[in-house]
Amino acid sequence: MATITPLFAPEQGTISANKEAASASLESLLAIRFFEEAVDGLFARGLMHGTMHLSIGQEAVATGVCAALRKTDYITSTHRGHSHCIAKGADLTRMMAELLAKQTGYCRGRGGSMHIADVETGNLGANGIVAGGIPIAAGAALAQKMQGRDNVVVSFFGDGATNEGAFHEALNLAAVWDLPVVFVCENNKYGMSFSTTKSMKVEKISERAAAYGLPGVTVDGNDVDAVFEVAKEAVERARVGGGPTLIECLTYRHKGHSKSDKNLYRTKEEIEFWKTKDPVGIFETRVIESGQLTAEEVEQLTQKVRDAVRLAIQEATQAPDSDPAELLSSVFRQVS
Amino acid sequence: MTERIITYAEAIREAIGQAMEADESVFMLGEDIGVYGGAFGVSGDLYHRFGEERVRDTPISELGIVGAAVGAALVGMKPIVEIQFSDFTAQAMDQIVNQAAKIHFMLGGELSVPMVLRAPSGSGTGAAAQHSQSLESWFAHVPGLKVVLPSSPADAKGLLLSALDDPNPVIVLEHKLLYKTSGHVPEEMYRTPIGVSNVVRNGTDLTIVATGVMVSRSVEAAEQLASAGIEACVIDVRTLSPLDMDPINASIAETGRLMLVQEAPKHVGFMAEVAARVSEGPAIYSLTEPVLRLCGMDVPIPYAPQLEKSVVPQLDDIVEGAKNLVRGV
Ligand SMILES: Cc1ncc(C[n+]2csc(CCOP(=O)(O)OP(=O)(O)O)c2C)c(N)n1
Ligand SMILES: [Mg+2]
């Protein structure tokens, strides 16, 4: 087990104005960053296989949104799903074990990075299919309503996903059925290599909400507080039967789309510019300047999270490899 | 003549480039085929050579882009759609199955859909269950679609050029593991006919019928078998629809033994069709042993490398299977 402090919403006010909440959010940001830097390193050394989509640079979205959620709330995630999984509260060891193709991984080594999910913390799955999780989120929200529960479902997806039919159909369903779902678009300006300036004619993805009669809002996705505030409002509305919201978080991925990306479609200057808007650095500075955390406390948290990631690698490496013997019996759940 | 060795991906790119030079109505559309050069590097520099109008980067909208290709094809264009992974044809299935495949027939032969849909297929890259499938029998089951699985660089070029000549929708499933393999490919615009199975290797002890990446794997197995005194005839079906059984039946008459090798899951897979065709004709009387099907397991493709390998026929499995078939165990 290598876990970090679970995220939570302060009673009132925003995250950076509350010492405990700020500290938990910083842990989340750092855990996502260090976890992904670690897997990037393992991949480069040939110790990890397949491909990998890193969310380095986008940590504030998952952190700000999940801080507004309860443990019993659900999420659907994407191919770029490590951040969602960590922010919802997953164990870093079991995540690392999954990526290292171990039997103790969250998916027993069958899913890998693209399908990673901790079901216990309400994660209904990362998804290799762009937009695949969006209608699923609407369906999970429908079930909450039908079962009389007050859980909320958040669907994470990228800018590119909003050009799929599944996105549009799901938003309409959620709107006409008043479902307790929050659609969170991580707009990192590109769907793989294709810029949003070429893939859509609308200026803001949040404008698309109007077509289905639900509120749409655009927010600075590199600012944990800003993301948290809009997420909190949308989640609260959804929880009391006020229906869905589309939130567009403007952010940027520092790394290539996947492991085979040569970054031919964007400039070095653009990447460097966005590195100056690093969500982790911004939040660190803010909590130190506001006096909620001292520089020493930030340093201690940093060390704590580094140790957790190191422990995750250590524990995962020692775990047994996933077992081919059980595959055939794993396709269906046993009929009882 | 010296052999010109290029890769499978280069052969496909060359075919597309030559077709675009020869025919203004040929154009490409797909995700990340422009500056990125394609997820598997197939389109490469075509964007720089032919421009963004004819090498058209699209939003992530598979249903829309296949539909757009169908529409363009109906009225005089020859679109080549690249679906980034064959798994995502699922998004576009209405346009492929209900539209492209049926329009010519439904409308009394008045229109046709000369569209080529290319997509990388198969496992072996650690991309897990939603990026590794072998879905050829989905398409082969739909009347109105031609289905092609090139297994070598030369066939990748020749079959693609035939697909472009064809006035009907042709689904070309390329295997991811083959993109970087190389072989002799003539420079001119030659055609490899659709609907003709290819005898890749002659042999009199058993007949191996294979598709996709299993063809080269079977040839490699046949070489190992030869050193054990077993001569295998290897036949690459090459086009699943239409299916040419002639060389298969002819070979069985000589060998009396039939082994069928595919990567896709066994249940209701393409090789069941081959076995059924054999059993429907006189060739069945030539068989001295039951047919042996060596297929993928009936499971989704797992991520872990050792798991992924274990669910798809490997070289040793083919060698072993052939030996058992010949020795009658
Ligand atoms: C249906 C489908 N089409 C295409 C792909 C290939 N693909 C994987 S991620 C991706 C880009 C997705 O862009 P976006 O939704 O903006 O998410 P981001 O990668 O930027 O986080 C593409 C094209 C896919 N996985 N699924
Ligand atoms: Mg994006």
XYZ file of C-alpha atoms and ligand atoms in Angstrom:
692
model
C 0.000 0.000 0.000
C 1.217 3.449 -0.897
C -1.534 5.947 -0.363
C -1.822 9.673 0.032
C -4.238 11.736 2.069
C -7.709 11.619 0.483
C -9.013 14.790 -1.093
C -11.923 16.574 0.508
C -13.919 19.777 0.212
C -13.531 22.340 3.010
C -16.769 23.206 4.850
C -16.705 26.561 3.186
C -14.420 28.655 1.044
C -11.908 27.425 -1.401
C -9.180 24.857 -1.067
C -6.109 27.027 -0.701
C -7.818 28.927 2.113
C -7.983 25.794 4.270
C -4.809 24.265 5.605
C -5.890 20.603 5.591
C -7.636 20.796 2.240
C -4.682 22.621 0.710
C -2.310 20.034 2.048
C -4.378 17.131 0.656
C -4.670 18.798 -2.735
C -0.969 19.425 -2.895
C -0.366 15.761 -2.112
C -2.673 14.804 -4.961
C -0.981 17.137 -7.441
C 2.438 15.866 -6.462
C 1.395 12.225 -6.450
C 0.095 12.481 -9.996
C 3.246 14.299 -11.105
C 5.728 11.966 -9.409
C 3.823 8.810 -10.304
C 3.840 9.740 -13.958
C 7.460 10.906 -13.946
C 8.294 7.530 -12.453
C 6.404 5.545 -15.092
C 7.922 7.745 -17.796
C 11.327 6.764 -16.439
C 10.463 3.082 -16.194
C 9.203 3.167 -19.769
C 12.384 4.835 -21.003
C 14.423 2.110 -19.320
C 12.371 -0.580 -21.063
C 10.822 -1.773 -17.807
C 7.297 -0.934 -18.837
C 5.561 -2.078 -21.978
C 2.719 -0.996 -24.255
C 2.063 2.700 -24.466
C 1.288 5.435 -21.996
C -0.655 8.703 -21.989
C 0.648 11.074 -19.349
C -1.318 13.898 -17.765
C 1.709 15.850 -16.541
C 0.592 19.478 -16.733
C -3.084 18.618 -16.263
C -2.998 17.563 -12.584
C -5.218 20.388 -11.336
C -8.291 19.173 -13.202
C -8.595 15.769 -11.559
C -7.518 17.229 -8.215
C -9.958 20.148 -8.200
C -12.871 18.034 -9.404
C -12.300 15.042 -7.131
C -11.960 17.356 -4.126
C -15.611 18.210 -4.733
C -16.653 14.533 -4.709
C -17.481 12.026 -2.012
C -15.939 8.578 -1.942
C -19.286 7.093 -3.010
C -19.519 9.326 -6.072
C -18.474 7.768 -9.346
C -16.151 8.768 -12.170
C -15.542 7.530 -15.681
C -12.044 8.090 -16.956
C -10.043 8.115 -20.168
C -6.916 6.767 -21.851
C -5.155 9.597 -19.961
C -6.487 8.311 -16.698
C -3.720 8.097 -14.079
C -4.625 11.502 -12.651
C -8.311 10.652 -12.218
C -7.474 7.331 -10.603
C -5.041 8.897 -8.117
C -7.245 11.882 -7.291
C -10.231 9.604 -6.589
C -8.080 7.840 -4.001
C -6.397 4.793 -5.549
C -3.457 2.953 -4.018
C -0.283 3.835 -5.911
C 1.150 0.363 -5.402
C -1.740 -1.367 -7.129
C -1.642 1.180 -9.941
C 2.069 0.653 -10.419
C 1.532 -3.110 -10.271
C -1.002 -2.855 -13.074
C 1.401 -0.930 -15.277
C 4.110 -3.456 -14.494
C 1.772 -6.280 -15.605
C 1.474 -7.838 -12.169
C -1.193 -10.100 -10.740
C -1.746 -7.621 -7.887
C -2.542 -4.752 -10.267
C -6.000 -3.226 -10.260
C -6.912 -5.145 -13.429
C -4.722 -8.205 -12.697
C -2.414 -7.095 -15.509
C -5.133 -7.417 -18.106
C -5.902 -3.736 -18.557
C -2.688 -1.756 -18.205
C -2.510 2.017 -18.239
C -5.423 2.528 -20.603
C -7.934 0.633 -18.465
C -6.671 1.337 -14.989
C -9.360 1.740 -12.334
C -9.881 1.368 -8.620
C -13.509 0.306 -8.450
C -13.548 0.682 -4.644
C -13.132 4.429 -4.903
C -15.901 4.738 -7.492
C -13.791 4.625 -10.631
C -15.847 2.866 -13.312
C -12.874 2.558 -15.604
C -10.328 4.286 -17.740
C -11.214 3.841 -21.389
C -9.265 3.163 -24.549
C -12.131 4.416 -26.649
C -12.310 8.175 -27.006
C -15.701 9.295 -25.590
C -16.522 5.711 -24.602
C -17.051 6.630 -20.962
C -19.402 9.579 -21.483
C -22.670 7.708 -22.116
C -21.639 5.201 -19.438
C -21.478 8.068 -16.952
C -24.974 9.132 -17.968
C -26.186 5.576 -17.411
C -24.563 5.329 -13.993
C -26.209 8.630 -13.122
C -29.554 7.321 -14.350
C -29.150 4.359 -12.016
C -28.466 6.664 -9.037
C -31.680 8.449 -9.782
C -33.703 5.265 -10.263
C -32.291 3.759 -7.073
C -33.006 6.894 -5.076
C -29.363 7.518 -4.160
C -27.765 10.931 -4.078
C -24.416 9.992 -5.602
C -23.082 12.073 -8.464
C -21.182 10.798 -11.500
C -18.343 12.737 -13.098
C -17.248 11.911 -16.620
C -13.757 13.016 -17.609
C -12.896 13.301 -21.304
C -10.756 15.346 -23.644
C -11.462 18.102 -26.156
C -11.174 15.594 -28.995
C -13.884 13.431 -27.453
C -16.420 16.209 -27.890
C -16.333 15.582 -31.642
C -17.653 12.056 -31.205
C -21.342 11.290 -31.494
C -21.221 9.575 -28.100
C -20.548 12.924 -26.389
C -23.520 14.613 -28.014
C -25.914 11.752 -27.431
C -24.882 11.444 -23.789
C -25.300 15.164 -23.084
C -28.747 15.157 -24.580
C -29.811 12.089 -22.600
C -28.452 13.554 -19.389
C -30.258 16.818 -20.043
C -33.652 15.386 -20.909
C -33.490 12.976 -17.987
C -32.077 15.583 -15.533
C -29.307 13.210 -14.537
C -26.879 13.764 -11.645
C -23.812 13.842 -13.858
C -21.054 16.391 -14.388
C -19.244 16.327 -17.724
C -15.654 17.476 -17.282
C -13.764 18.233 -20.461
C -9.993 18.444 -20.125
C -9.270 20.778 -23.005
C -5.538 20.467 -23.548
C -5.814 22.063 -27.001
C -5.145 18.893 -28.967
C -6.737 15.579 -29.736
C -3.513 13.716 -30.391
C -2.009 16.027 -33.057
C -5.137 17.837 -34.107
C -5.663 21.324 -32.735
C -9.073 22.364 -31.449
C -8.753 25.405 -33.726
C -9.082 22.974 -36.646
C -11.295 20.285 -35.171
C -14.194 22.537 -34.167
C -15.727 25.884 -35.080
C -16.866 26.877 -31.604
C -14.541 29.066 -29.586
C -15.303 27.354 -26.315
C -16.267 23.732 -25.853
C -18.590 24.831 -23.041
C -20.751 26.472 -25.720
C -21.755 23.001 -26.819
C -23.825 22.636 -23.649
C -26.327 25.182 -24.927
C -27.302 22.846 -27.759
C -28.658 20.417 -25.173
C -30.073 22.885 -22.693
C -27.600 22.449 -19.876
C -25.219 24.945 -18.259
C -21.711 25.136 -19.693
C -18.768 26.859 -18.058
C -15.116 27.349 -18.980
C -12.483 27.526 -16.269
C -8.694 27.757 -15.885
C -7.854 24.077 -15.652
C -4.424 24.740 -14.177
C -5.893 26.392 -11.095
C -7.064 23.902 -8.469
C -9.183 26.497 -6.667
C -10.946 27.629 -9.819
C -11.662 24.065 -10.923
C -12.859 23.142 -7.447
C -15.254 26.070 -7.276
C -17.079 25.309 -10.515
C -17.008 21.576 -9.841
C -18.455 22.072 -6.360
C -21.327 24.128 -7.707
C -22.076 21.608 -10.479
C -21.826 18.612 -8.141
C -24.102 20.214 -5.564
C -26.661 21.063 -8.215
C -26.546 17.536 -9.630
C -26.887 16.017 -6.165
C -30.144 17.797 -5.433
C -31.737 16.980 -8.765
C -30.702 20.099 -10.659
C -29.351 18.138 -13.622
C -26.064 17.968 -15.501
C -23.369 20.551 -16.226
C -20.581 20.715 -18.784
C -17.324 22.072 -17.406
C -14.481 22.879 -19.763
C -11.077 23.021 -18.077
C -8.382 24.779 -20.106
C -5.097 22.995 -19.621
C -2.100 21.560 -21.468
C -0.136 18.340 -21.536
C 3.609 18.835 -21.215
C 4.474 15.453 -22.683
C 3.616 14.007 -26.081
C 0.227 12.425 -26.700
C 1.628 8.944 -26.182
C 4.938 7.213 -26.437
C 5.166 7.543 -30.218
C 4.647 11.323 -30.425
C 7.348 13.471 -32.064
C 5.523 16.743 -31.245
C 5.544 17.853 -34.901
C 2.231 19.684 -34.561
C 3.151 22.174 -31.832
C 6.024 24.512 -31.173
C 8.681 24.389 -28.463
C 7.666 27.938 -27.541
C 4.095 26.861 -26.913
C 5.212 23.984 -24.711
C 7.600 26.278 -22.809
C 4.876 28.890 -22.360
C 2.537 26.366 -20.787
C 5.281 25.074 -18.516
C 5.307 28.541 -16.966
C 1.653 27.910 -16.068
C 2.472 24.681 -14.276
C -0.486 23.780 -12.029
C 1.703 22.248 -9.328
C 3.999 25.276 -9.093
C 1.072 27.694 -9.138
C -0.632 25.935 -6.262
C 2.558 25.606 -4.207
C 3.251 29.295 -4.535
C -0.303 30.189 -3.649
C -0.477 28.141 -0.470
C 2.885 29.416 0.701
C 2.056 33.041 -0.085
C -1.338 32.798 1.605
C 0.385 31.423 4.677
C -1.605 28.172 4.814
C 1.520 26.073 4.442
C 5.122 26.996 5.147
C 7.889 26.261 2.680
C 9.080 23.591 5.112
C 5.669 21.938 5.182
C 5.570 21.909 1.397
C 9.019 20.344 1.390
C 7.864 17.688 3.860
C 4.809 16.867 1.756
C 6.993 16.626 -1.317
C 9.258 14.176 0.451
C 6.315 12.176 1.729
C 4.831 11.808 -1.748
C 8.200 10.951 -3.283
C 8.558 8.204 -0.686
C 5.071 6.907 -1.446
C 5.859 6.628 -5.163
C 9.177 4.961 -4.408
C 7.411 2.491 -2.130
C 4.808 1.830 -4.837
C 7.534 0.885 -7.309
C 9.284 -1.288 -4.748
C 6.162 -3.161 -3.692
C 4.858 -3.531 -7.229
C 8.167 -4.828 -8.545
C 8.167 -7.602 -5.970
C 4.627 -8.742 -6.777
C 4.027 -11.884 -8.885
C 3.532 -11.524 -12.643
C -0.020 -11.801 -13.882
C -1.138 -15.341 -14.536
C -2.172 -16.637 -17.977
C -3.833 -19.720 -16.462
C -6.941 -17.871 -15.375
C -7.690 -16.029 -18.624
C -10.283 -18.331 -20.165
C -12.313 -18.443 -16.983
C -12.185 -14.648 -16.683
C -14.257 -13.603 -19.659
C -17.610 -13.982 -17.938
C -18.597 -13.581 -14.335
C -19.720 -16.940 -12.978
C -23.477 -17.375 -13.217
C -24.602 -18.062 -9.659
C 17.066 -6.812 -61.662
C 18.098 -5.833 -58.158
C 15.509 -6.213 -55.459
C 14.077 -3.029 -54.038
C 13.515 -3.612 -50.348
C 11.040 -1.372 -48.532
C 8.784 -1.749 -45.525
C 5.123 -2.685 -45.461
C 4.242 0.848 -44.291
C 6.346 2.361 -47.095
C 4.711 0.082 -49.636
C 1.255 1.277 -48.598
C 2.389 4.906 -48.698
C 3.892 4.380 -52.145
C 0.653 2.885 -53.435
C -1.387 5.789 -52.077
C 1.065 8.346 -53.477
C 1.069 6.754 -56.919
C -2.722 6.501 -56.941
C -3.058 10.139 -55.923
C -0.668 11.207 -58.660
C -2.516 9.156 -61.254
C -6.044 10.048 -60.240
C -7.271 13.416 -58.961
C -10.303 11.819 -57.336
C -8.236 9.792 -54.883
C -7.891 11.427 -51.474
C -7.199 10.357 -47.917
C -9.032 11.178 -44.724
C -8.428 10.092 -41.171
C -7.241 11.049 -37.712
C -3.676 12.366 -37.367
C -2.695 11.474 -40.937
C -1.427 15.007 -41.638
C 1.660 16.512 -39.958
C 1.704 13.646 -37.475
C 2.071 11.254 -40.412
C -0.400 8.671 -39.097
C -0.462 6.789 -35.808
C 1.673 4.057 -37.403
C 3.567 6.362 -39.749
C 1.815 5.141 -42.890
C 0.789 8.479 -44.400
C 4.233 9.909 -43.561
C 5.092 12.753 -45.932
C 1.949 12.467 -48.081
C 0.527 15.554 -46.373
C 3.537 17.576 -47.469
C 3.382 16.174 -50.999
C -0.336 16.502 -51.643
C -1.522 19.129 -49.160
C -4.211 19.255 -46.534
C -7.119 19.070 -48.996
C -6.174 15.623 -50.236
C -4.571 14.310 -47.071
C -7.306 15.425 -44.780
C -6.853 15.399 -41.015
C -10.204 14.858 -39.354
C -11.732 15.420 -35.946
C -12.167 12.265 -33.847
C -15.455 11.313 -35.489
C -15.231 7.847 -37.043
C -18.889 7.586 -37.955
C -18.796 10.995 -39.568
C -15.644 10.437 -41.582
C -16.667 7.053 -42.930
C -20.062 8.516 -43.796
C -18.355 11.422 -45.529
C -16.250 8.952 -47.491
C -19.365 7.041 -48.519
C -21.016 10.239 -49.688
C -17.968 11.405 -51.601
C -17.614 7.976 -53.196
C -21.227 8.014 -54.363
C -20.627 11.091 -56.451
C -17.295 10.523 -58.079
C -14.469 10.583 -55.546
C -12.258 7.704 -54.429
C -11.704 8.171 -50.717
C -9.203 6.210 -48.672
C -10.295 6.325 -45.047
C -7.761 5.513 -42.379
C -9.330 4.340 -39.133
C -6.577 4.702 -36.554
C -7.101 1.241 -35.025
C -9.465 -1.320 -36.551
C -11.218 -1.467 -33.168
C -12.660 1.988 -33.887
C -14.519 0.744 -36.942
C -17.069 -0.127 -34.257
C -17.885 3.595 -34.054
C -18.422 3.698 -37.819
C -20.261 0.414 -38.217
C -23.546 1.927 -39.395
C -21.866 3.614 -42.321
C -19.792 0.549 -43.166
C -22.443 -2.134 -42.760
C -25.801 -0.467 -43.321
C -24.702 2.100 -45.870
C -21.497 1.351 -47.806
C -22.113 -2.381 -48.104
C -25.717 -2.132 -49.262
C -26.212 1.015 -51.299
C -25.270 -0.522 -54.640
C -27.626 -3.454 -54.168
C -30.477 -1.621 -52.454
C -30.647 1.097 -55.041
C -30.927 -1.400 -57.852
C -27.354 -1.045 -58.984
C -27.679 2.641 -59.823
C -24.941 3.795 -57.455
C -21.782 2.309 -56.038
C -19.354 3.101 -53.228
C -15.737 2.936 -54.452
C -14.295 3.510 -51.010
C -11.232 1.978 -49.427
C -11.146 1.712 -45.653
C -7.719 0.888 -44.185
C -7.153 0.043 -40.551
C -4.373 -1.470 -38.437
C -5.443 -4.684 -36.848
C -4.149 -7.317 -34.462
C -2.301 -7.703 -31.188
C 1.309 -7.802 -30.096
C 1.917 -4.208 -29.048
C 0.721 -4.224 -25.447
C -2.203 -1.973 -26.284
C -4.777 -4.200 -24.524
C -8.361 -5.163 -25.267
C -9.693 -2.131 -27.134
C -6.692 -1.613 -29.437
C -5.697 -5.133 -30.451
C -8.607 -6.948 -31.998
C -8.765 -8.961 -35.200
C -12.239 -8.152 -36.463
C -12.004 -9.401 -40.054
C -14.860 -11.866 -39.756
C -17.252 -9.040 -38.782
C -16.719 -7.531 -42.211
C -16.449 -10.804 -44.096
C -19.920 -11.672 -42.805
C -21.500 -8.679 -44.522
C -22.481 -9.152 -48.175
C -21.311 -6.133 -50.135
C -17.928 -5.668 -48.508
C -14.665 -6.975 -49.865
C -12.139 -7.817 -47.161
C -8.402 -7.870 -47.695
C -5.575 -8.800 -45.283
C -2.179 -8.149 -46.876
C 0.580 -10.203 -45.288
C 3.657 -8.824 -47.067
C 4.930 -5.444 -48.315
C 4.412 -6.480 -51.955
C 0.823 -7.545 -51.342
C 0.147 -4.464 -49.241
C 0.890 -2.325 -52.277
C -0.647 -4.528 -54.941
C -3.850 -5.239 -53.047
C -4.329 -1.582 -52.139
C -4.035 -0.562 -55.789
C -6.575 -3.243 -56.725
C -8.849 -2.008 -53.948
C -8.645 1.484 -55.427
C -9.583 0.169 -58.875
C -12.549 -1.667 -57.413
C -15.921 0.106 -57.676
C -17.012 -1.410 -54.340
C -16.162 -0.775 -50.690
C -12.995 -2.629 -49.754
C -11.873 -3.067 -46.139
C -8.093 -3.433 -45.909
C -6.906 -4.716 -42.551
C -3.187 -4.154 -42.123
C -1.334 -5.864 -39.323
C 0.473 -3.606 -36.843
C 3.360 -6.014 -36.436
C 3.964 -5.977 -40.191
C 4.365 -2.218 -40.698
C 8.102 -2.303 -40.018
C 8.802 -5.581 -41.803
C 10.391 -5.283 -45.227
C 10.494 -7.094 -48.500
C 10.856 -6.737 -52.244
C 8.331 -4.327 -53.740
C 8.388 -3.363 -57.445
C 8.312 0.365 -58.082
C 5.696 0.382 -60.838
C 1.946 0.467 -60.171
C 1.207 -3.250 -60.265
C -1.944 -4.909 -59.018
C -2.383 -7.957 -56.824
C -5.790 -9.377 -57.671
C -8.548 -9.415 -55.074
C -10.066 -12.882 -54.800
C -6.970 -14.974 -55.457
C -5.358 -16.994 -52.675
C -1.583 -17.161 -52.738
C 0.541 -20.291 -52.340
C 3.485 -18.890 -50.397
C 5.350 -22.163 -50.005
C 4.936 -25.608 -51.533
C 4.900 -28.823 -49.568
C 3.317 -32.234 -49.667
C 2.897 -33.283 -46.025
C 0.327 -30.805 -44.809
C -1.538 -27.697 -45.910
C -1.375 -24.635 -43.679
C -3.868 -21.890 -44.457
C -3.134 -18.606 -42.703
C -4.050 -14.927 -42.676
C -2.324 -11.684 -41.690
C 0.697 -11.949 -39.449
C 0.120 -15.709 -39.190
C 1.341 -16.105 -42.773
C 4.960 -15.181 -42.093
C 4.768 -17.022 -38.785
C 3.571 -20.141 -40.620
C 6.327 -19.834 -43.220
C 8.880 -19.609 -40.435
C 7.278 -22.665 -38.841
C 7.408 -24.477 -42.191
C 11.148 -23.848 -42.371
C 11.624 -25.398 -38.936
C 9.368 -28.280 -39.944
C 11.427 -28.866 -43.072
C 14.495 -29.524 -40.964
C 12.413 -32.122 -39.111
C 11.513 -33.725 -42.445
C 8.015 -32.280 -42.750
C 7.141 -30.269 -45.865
C 4.275 -27.831 -45.328
C 2.403 -26.036 -48.063
C 1.536 -22.537 -46.797
C -1.373 -20.696 -48.366
C -2.169 -17.053 -47.667
C -5.873 -16.490 -48.276
C -5.091 -12.798 -48.751
C -8.702 -11.818 -49.480
C -11.382 -13.157 -47.148
C -14.201 -11.861 -49.323
C -14.303 -12.993 -52.036
C -12.666 -16.238 -50.977
C -10.660 -18.366 -53.394
C -10.683 -22.005 -52.267
C -9.058 -23.492 -55.380
C -5.415 -23.613 -54.261
C -6.515 -24.855 -50.835
C -8.531 -27.729 -52.300
C -5.730 -28.551 -54.716
C -3.150 -28.667 -51.952
C -5.297 -30.833 -49.677
C -5.596 -33.343 -52.503
C -1.821 -33.703 -52.244
C -1.280 -33.472 -48.502
C -4.418 -34.966 -46.977
C -3.931 -32.747 -43.915
C -5.264 -29.272 -43.184
C -4.203 -26.839 -40.501
C -5.897 -23.445 -40.269
C -4.112 -20.599 -38.474
C -5.630 -17.280 -37.492
C -4.990 -14.695 -34.795
C -8.678 -13.918 -34.230
C -10.633 -15.879 -31.631
C -11.638 -19.344 -32.773
C -15.370 -19.227 -32.139
C -17.223 -18.256 -35.336
C -13.941 -17.075 -36.812
C -12.987 -16.875 -40.479
C -11.217 -20.245 -40.505
C -14.490 -21.939 -39.589
C -15.649 -20.820 -43.025
C -12.610 -22.374 -44.692
C -13.187 -25.638 -42.845
C -16.853 -25.611 -43.796
C -16.061 -25.007 -47.469
C -13.640 -27.918 -47.465
C -16.249 -30.140 -45.850
C -18.838 -29.163 -48.450
C -16.785 -30.307 -51.417
C -14.851 -33.272 -52.692
C -11.712 -32.049 -50.928
C -13.013 -33.533 -47.697
C -12.417 -37.031 -49.089
C -8.718 -36.213 -49.403
C -8.373 -35.551 -45.691
C -6.773 -38.337 -43.707
C -6.894 -36.448 -40.409
C -9.461 -34.141 -38.814
C -8.963 -30.458 -39.614
C -6.812 -28.651 -37.046
C -7.705 -25.044 -36.245
C -5.070 -23.004 -34.433
C -6.658 -19.722 -33.406
C -6.652 -16.988 -30.845
C -8.277 -17.898 -27.568
C -11.854 -16.755 -27.057
C -10.794 -13.930 -24.761
C -10.215 -10.181 -25.129
C -6.536 -9.350 -25.696
C -4.860 -8.722 -22.326
C -2.229 -6.061 -21.595
C 0.538 -8.000 -19.845
C 3.109 -9.218 -22.394
C 3.114 -12.807 -21.175
C -0.689 -12.868 -21.193
C -0.937 -11.281 -24.618
C 1.415 -13.864 -26.136
C -0.418 -16.715 -24.476
C -3.753 -15.978 -26.184
C -2.514 -15.856 -29.791
C -0.776 -18.637 -31.783
C 3.000 -18.303 -31.591
C 5.691 -19.871 -33.769
C 6.149 -22.849 -31.435
C 2.409 -23.523 -31.375
C 2.330 -23.741 -35.161
C 5.371 -26.059 -35.318
C 3.951 -28.242 -32.583
C 0.468 -28.338 -34.118
C 1.844 -29.299 -37.516
C 3.991 -32.069 -36.072
C 1.055 -33.514 -34.177
C -1.133 -33.367 -37.248
C 1.418 -35.140 -39.408
C 2.191 -37.772 -36.780
C -1.505 -38.309 -36.191
C -1.475 -37.590 -32.460
C -12.920 6.088 -30.887
C -11.470 6.378 -30.863
N -10.919 7.056 -31.875
C -9.590 7.316 -31.880
C -8.803 6.891 -30.860
C -7.297 7.127 -30.891
N -6.989 8.171 -29.915
C -6.670 7.874 -28.655
S -6.517 9.232 -27.713
C -6.833 10.240 -29.018
C -6.868 11.698 -28.813
C -7.909 12.076 -27.835
O -7.941 13.447 -27.706
P -8.686 14.114 -26.488
O -10.062 13.593 -26.376
O -8.531 15.573 -26.645
O -7.893 13.589 -25.210
P -6.346 13.835 -24.847
O -5.578 12.724 -25.451
O -5.950 15.144 -25.359
O -6.319 13.751 -23.357
C -7.053 9.505 -30.165
C -7.350 10.064 -31.485
C -9.412 6.161 -29.826
N -8.699 5.676 -28.810
N -10.736 5.940 -29.838
Mg -7.035 16.801 -25.887
